Short mmCIF file of C-alpha atoms and ligand atoms in Angstrom, two decimals:
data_model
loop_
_atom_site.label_atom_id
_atom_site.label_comp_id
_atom_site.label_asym_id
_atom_site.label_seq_id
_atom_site.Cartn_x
_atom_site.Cartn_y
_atom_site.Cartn_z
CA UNK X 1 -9.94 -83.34 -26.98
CA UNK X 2 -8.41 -80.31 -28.94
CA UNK X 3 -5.43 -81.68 -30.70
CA UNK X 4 -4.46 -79.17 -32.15
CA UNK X 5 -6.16 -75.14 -32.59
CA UNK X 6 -9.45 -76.55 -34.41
CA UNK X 7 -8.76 -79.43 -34.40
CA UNK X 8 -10.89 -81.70 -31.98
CA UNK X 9 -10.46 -85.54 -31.91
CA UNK X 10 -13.26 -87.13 -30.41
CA UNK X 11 -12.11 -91.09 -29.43
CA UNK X 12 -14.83 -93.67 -29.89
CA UNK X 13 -17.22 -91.28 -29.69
CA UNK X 14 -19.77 -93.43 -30.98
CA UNK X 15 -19.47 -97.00 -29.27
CA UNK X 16 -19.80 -100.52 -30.57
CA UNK X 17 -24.20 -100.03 -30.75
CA UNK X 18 -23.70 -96.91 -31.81
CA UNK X 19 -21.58 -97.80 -34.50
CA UNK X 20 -23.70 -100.78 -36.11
CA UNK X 21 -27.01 -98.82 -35.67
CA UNK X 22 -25.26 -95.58 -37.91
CA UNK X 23 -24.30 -98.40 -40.17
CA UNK X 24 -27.52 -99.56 -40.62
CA UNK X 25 -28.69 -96.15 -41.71
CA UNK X 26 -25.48 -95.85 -43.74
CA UNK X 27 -26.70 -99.12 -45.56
CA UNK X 28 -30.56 -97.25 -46.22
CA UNK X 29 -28.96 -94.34 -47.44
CA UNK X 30 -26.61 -96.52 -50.32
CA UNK X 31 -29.41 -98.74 -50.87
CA UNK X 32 -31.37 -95.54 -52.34
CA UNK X 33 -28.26 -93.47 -52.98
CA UNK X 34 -25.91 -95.52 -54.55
CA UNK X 35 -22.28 -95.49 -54.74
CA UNK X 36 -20.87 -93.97 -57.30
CA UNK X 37 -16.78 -93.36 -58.46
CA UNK X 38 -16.25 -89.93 -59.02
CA UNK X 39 -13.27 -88.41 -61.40
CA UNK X 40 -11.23 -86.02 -60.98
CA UNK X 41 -11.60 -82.27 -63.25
CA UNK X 42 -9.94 -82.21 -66.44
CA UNK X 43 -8.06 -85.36 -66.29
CA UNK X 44 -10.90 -87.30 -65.96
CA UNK X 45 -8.91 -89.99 -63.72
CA UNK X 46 -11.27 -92.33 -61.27
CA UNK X 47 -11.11 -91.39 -57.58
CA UNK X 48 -9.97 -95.25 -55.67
CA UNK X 49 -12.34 -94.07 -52.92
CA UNK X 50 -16.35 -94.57 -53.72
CA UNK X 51 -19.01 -91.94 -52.64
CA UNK X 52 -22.63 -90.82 -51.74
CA UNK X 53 -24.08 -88.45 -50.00
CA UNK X 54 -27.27 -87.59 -47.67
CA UNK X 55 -28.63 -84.57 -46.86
CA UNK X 56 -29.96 -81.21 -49.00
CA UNK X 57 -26.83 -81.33 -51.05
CA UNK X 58 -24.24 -83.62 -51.93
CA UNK X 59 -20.48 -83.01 -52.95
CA UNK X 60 -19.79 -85.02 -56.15
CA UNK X 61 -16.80 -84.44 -58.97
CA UNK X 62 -16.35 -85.32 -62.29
CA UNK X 63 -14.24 -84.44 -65.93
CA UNK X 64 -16.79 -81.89 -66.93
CA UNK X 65 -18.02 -80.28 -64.12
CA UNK X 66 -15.60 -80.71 -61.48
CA UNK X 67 -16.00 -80.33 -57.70
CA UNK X 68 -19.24 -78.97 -56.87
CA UNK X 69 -22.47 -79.10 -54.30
CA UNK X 70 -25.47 -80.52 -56.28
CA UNK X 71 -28.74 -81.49 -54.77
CA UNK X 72 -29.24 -84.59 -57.34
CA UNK X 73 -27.38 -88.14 -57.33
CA UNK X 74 -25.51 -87.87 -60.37
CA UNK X 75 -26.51 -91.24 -61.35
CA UNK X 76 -30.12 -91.83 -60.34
CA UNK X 77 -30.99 -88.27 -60.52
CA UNK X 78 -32.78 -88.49 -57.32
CA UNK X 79 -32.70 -86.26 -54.40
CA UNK X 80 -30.10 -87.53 -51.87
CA UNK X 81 -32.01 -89.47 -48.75
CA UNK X 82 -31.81 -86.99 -45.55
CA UNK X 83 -28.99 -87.03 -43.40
CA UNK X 84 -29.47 -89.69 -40.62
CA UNK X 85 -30.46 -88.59 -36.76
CA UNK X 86 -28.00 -89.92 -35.03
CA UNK X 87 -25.29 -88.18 -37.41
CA UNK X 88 -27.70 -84.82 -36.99
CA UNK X 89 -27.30 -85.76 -32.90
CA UNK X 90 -23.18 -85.83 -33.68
CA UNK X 91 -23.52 -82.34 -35.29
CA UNK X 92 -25.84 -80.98 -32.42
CA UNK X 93 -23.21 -82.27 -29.57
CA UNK X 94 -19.82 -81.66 -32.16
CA UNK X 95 -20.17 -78.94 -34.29
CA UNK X 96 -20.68 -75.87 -31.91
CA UNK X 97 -22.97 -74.27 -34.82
CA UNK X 98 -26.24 -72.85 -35.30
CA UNK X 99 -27.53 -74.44 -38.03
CA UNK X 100 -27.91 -77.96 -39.09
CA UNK X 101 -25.24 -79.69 -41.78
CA UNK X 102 -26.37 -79.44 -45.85
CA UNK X 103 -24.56 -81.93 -46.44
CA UNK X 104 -23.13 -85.55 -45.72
CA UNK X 105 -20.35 -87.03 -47.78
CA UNK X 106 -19.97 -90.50 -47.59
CA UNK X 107 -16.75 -92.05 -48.35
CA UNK X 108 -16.49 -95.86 -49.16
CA UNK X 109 -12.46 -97.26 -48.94
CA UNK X 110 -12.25 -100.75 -50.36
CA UNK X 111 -8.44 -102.00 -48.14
CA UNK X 112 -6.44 -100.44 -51.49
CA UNK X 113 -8.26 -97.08 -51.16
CA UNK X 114 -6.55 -93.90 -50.24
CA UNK X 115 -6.79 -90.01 -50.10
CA UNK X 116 -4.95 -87.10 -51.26
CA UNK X 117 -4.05 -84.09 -48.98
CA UNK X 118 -6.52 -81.64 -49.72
CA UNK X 119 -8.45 -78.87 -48.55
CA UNK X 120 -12.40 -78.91 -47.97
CA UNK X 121 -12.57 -75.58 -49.89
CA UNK X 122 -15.82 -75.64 -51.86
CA UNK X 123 -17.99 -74.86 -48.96
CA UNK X 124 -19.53 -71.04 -49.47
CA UNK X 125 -19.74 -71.19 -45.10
CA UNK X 126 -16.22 -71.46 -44.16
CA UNK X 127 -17.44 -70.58 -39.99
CA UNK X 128 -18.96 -73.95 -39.70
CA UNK X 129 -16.58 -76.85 -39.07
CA UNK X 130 -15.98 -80.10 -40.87
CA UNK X 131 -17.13 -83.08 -39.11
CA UNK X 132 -15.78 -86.29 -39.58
CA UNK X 133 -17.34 -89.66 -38.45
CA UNK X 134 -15.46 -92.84 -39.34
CA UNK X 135 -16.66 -96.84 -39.56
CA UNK X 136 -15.29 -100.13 -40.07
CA UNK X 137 -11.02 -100.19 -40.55
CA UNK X 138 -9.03 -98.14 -38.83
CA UNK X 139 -6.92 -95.90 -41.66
CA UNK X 140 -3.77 -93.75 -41.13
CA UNK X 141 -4.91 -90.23 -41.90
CA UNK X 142 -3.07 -87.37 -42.56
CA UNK X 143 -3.60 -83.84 -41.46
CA UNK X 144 -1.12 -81.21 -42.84
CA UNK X 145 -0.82 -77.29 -42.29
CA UNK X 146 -3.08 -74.31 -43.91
CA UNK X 147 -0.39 -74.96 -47.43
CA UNK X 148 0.11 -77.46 -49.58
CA UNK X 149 3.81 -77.89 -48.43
CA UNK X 150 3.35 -77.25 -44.56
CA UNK X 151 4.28 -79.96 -42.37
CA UNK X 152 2.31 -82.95 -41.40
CA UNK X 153 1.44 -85.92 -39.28
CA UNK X 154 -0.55 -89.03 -39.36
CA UNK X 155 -2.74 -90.81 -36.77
CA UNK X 156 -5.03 -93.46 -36.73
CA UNK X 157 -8.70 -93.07 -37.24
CA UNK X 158 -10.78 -96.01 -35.74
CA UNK X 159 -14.40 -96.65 -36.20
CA UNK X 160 -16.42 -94.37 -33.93
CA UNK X 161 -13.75 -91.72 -34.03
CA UNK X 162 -15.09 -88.04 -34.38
CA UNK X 163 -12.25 -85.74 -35.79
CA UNK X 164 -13.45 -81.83 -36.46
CA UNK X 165 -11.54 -79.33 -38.38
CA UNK X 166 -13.05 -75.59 -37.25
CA UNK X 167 -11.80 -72.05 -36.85
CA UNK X 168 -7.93 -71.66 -38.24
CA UNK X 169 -8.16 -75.22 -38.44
CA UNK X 170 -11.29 -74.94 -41.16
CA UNK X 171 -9.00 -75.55 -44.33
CA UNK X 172 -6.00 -77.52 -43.18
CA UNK X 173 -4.63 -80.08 -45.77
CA UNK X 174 -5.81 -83.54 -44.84
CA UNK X 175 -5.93 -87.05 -46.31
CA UNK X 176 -5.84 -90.15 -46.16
CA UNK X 177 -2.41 -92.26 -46.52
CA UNK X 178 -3.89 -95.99 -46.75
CA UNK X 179 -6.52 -98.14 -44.62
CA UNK X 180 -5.33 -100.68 -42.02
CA UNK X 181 -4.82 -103.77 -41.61
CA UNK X 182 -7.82 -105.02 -39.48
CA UNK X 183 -7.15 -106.41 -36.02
CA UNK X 184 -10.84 -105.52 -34.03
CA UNK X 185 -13.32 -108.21 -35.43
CA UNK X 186 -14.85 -106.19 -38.16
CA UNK X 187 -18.31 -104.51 -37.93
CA UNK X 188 -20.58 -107.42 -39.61
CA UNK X 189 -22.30 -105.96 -43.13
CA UNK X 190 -22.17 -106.66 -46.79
CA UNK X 191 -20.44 -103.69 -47.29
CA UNK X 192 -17.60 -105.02 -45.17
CA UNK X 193 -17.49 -107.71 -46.98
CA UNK X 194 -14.10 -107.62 -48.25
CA UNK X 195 -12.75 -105.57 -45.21
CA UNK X 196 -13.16 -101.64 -45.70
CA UNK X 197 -13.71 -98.18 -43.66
CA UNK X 198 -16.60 -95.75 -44.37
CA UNK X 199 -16.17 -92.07 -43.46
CA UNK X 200 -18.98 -89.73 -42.97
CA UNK X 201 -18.18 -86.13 -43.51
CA UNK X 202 -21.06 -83.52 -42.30
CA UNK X 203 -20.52 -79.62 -43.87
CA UNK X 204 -22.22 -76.65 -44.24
CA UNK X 205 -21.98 -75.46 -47.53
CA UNK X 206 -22.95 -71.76 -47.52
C1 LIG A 1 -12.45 -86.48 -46.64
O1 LIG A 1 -11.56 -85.67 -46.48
O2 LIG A 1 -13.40 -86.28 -47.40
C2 LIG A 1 -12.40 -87.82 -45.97
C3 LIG A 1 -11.48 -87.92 -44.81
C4 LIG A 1 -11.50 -89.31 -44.21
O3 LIG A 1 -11.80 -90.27 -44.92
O4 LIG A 1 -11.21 -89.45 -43.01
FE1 LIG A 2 -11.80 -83.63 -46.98
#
């Protein structure tokens, strides 16, 4: 459903199956790839919110070097593990693009993590969308305007949700205001262990 110009919302999109088998795969992928807490340019200050990444390239961003695409785990110094098929299916069916997703940012929210507004702006390929997959809690996000100080409103983002953000939607501000309280019986893994929502971001970076 097109929420907005761009802006498609896709409600439990993947169902309950779906869900747990993309975690497992979500589980291989951190098991080889794993989580790391980036910081932010010049200050240097931790991101709450802990990431990976699959595919060709992954989005990481620290004091030195700031937000970039590099095709190394920062940590390990490995390649990142390939994107998994069933998120390469959700491109295929969600994107409306020619060519596959370079990258997959994973996002890990412990219950206290949150998001800034920002825009997805480091992508060279600014035609293809931004596809968002989410797992575990449900978390208010946040979508704002094309400017910092635009307007904005929140919604909920459940597990199995696919949001995209394409055309004159591509760089809209967009965060996330705090995860939610959890009232569906919780998707069973160690990495929900303490409660916690994993979102899957697929890009093409240029
Ligand atoms: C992101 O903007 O990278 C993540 C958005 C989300 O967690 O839903
Ligand atoms: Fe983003």
């Amino acid at each position: 459903m097109e929420i907005e110009p761009g802006v498609h919302l896709c409600r439990s999109y993947l169902d309950e199956a779906a869900q747990i088998a993309l975690l497992r795969e979500i589980e291989a992928v951190i098991a080889r790839a794993p989580l790391f807490t980036p910081t932010m340019p010049r200050s240097g200050k931790p991101f709450s919110v802990r990431m990976t990444n699959c595919g060709p390239l992954g989005w990481v961003s620290d004091k030195a070097g700031g937000y970039r695409y590099q095709p190394l785990h920062p940590q390990t110094r490995e390649p990142w593990p390939p994107i998994p098929p069933p998120l390469l299916e959700a491109w295929s069916a969600l994107a409306a693009y020619p060519l596959p997703p370079q990258a997959c940012l994973v996002n890990f929210y412990d219950p206290a993590a949150r998001m800034g507004l920002h825009q997805d702006r480091d992508e060279a390929d600014l035609c293809a969308p931004i596809l968002s997959i989410s797992l575990g809690a449900d978390c208010r996000f946040r979508l704002g305007g094309s400017r910092r100080g635009d307007p904005s409103r929140a919604f909920a983002l459940a597990s199995g949700d696919a949001l995209t953000l394409g055309g004159g939607a591509r760089l809209r501000f967009h965060g996330v205001d705090r995860i939610l309280p959890e009232i569906a019986p919780r998707l069973a893994s160690p990495l929900f262990a303490d409660g916690g929502r994993i979102n899957l971001t697929l890009r093409r970076v240029g």
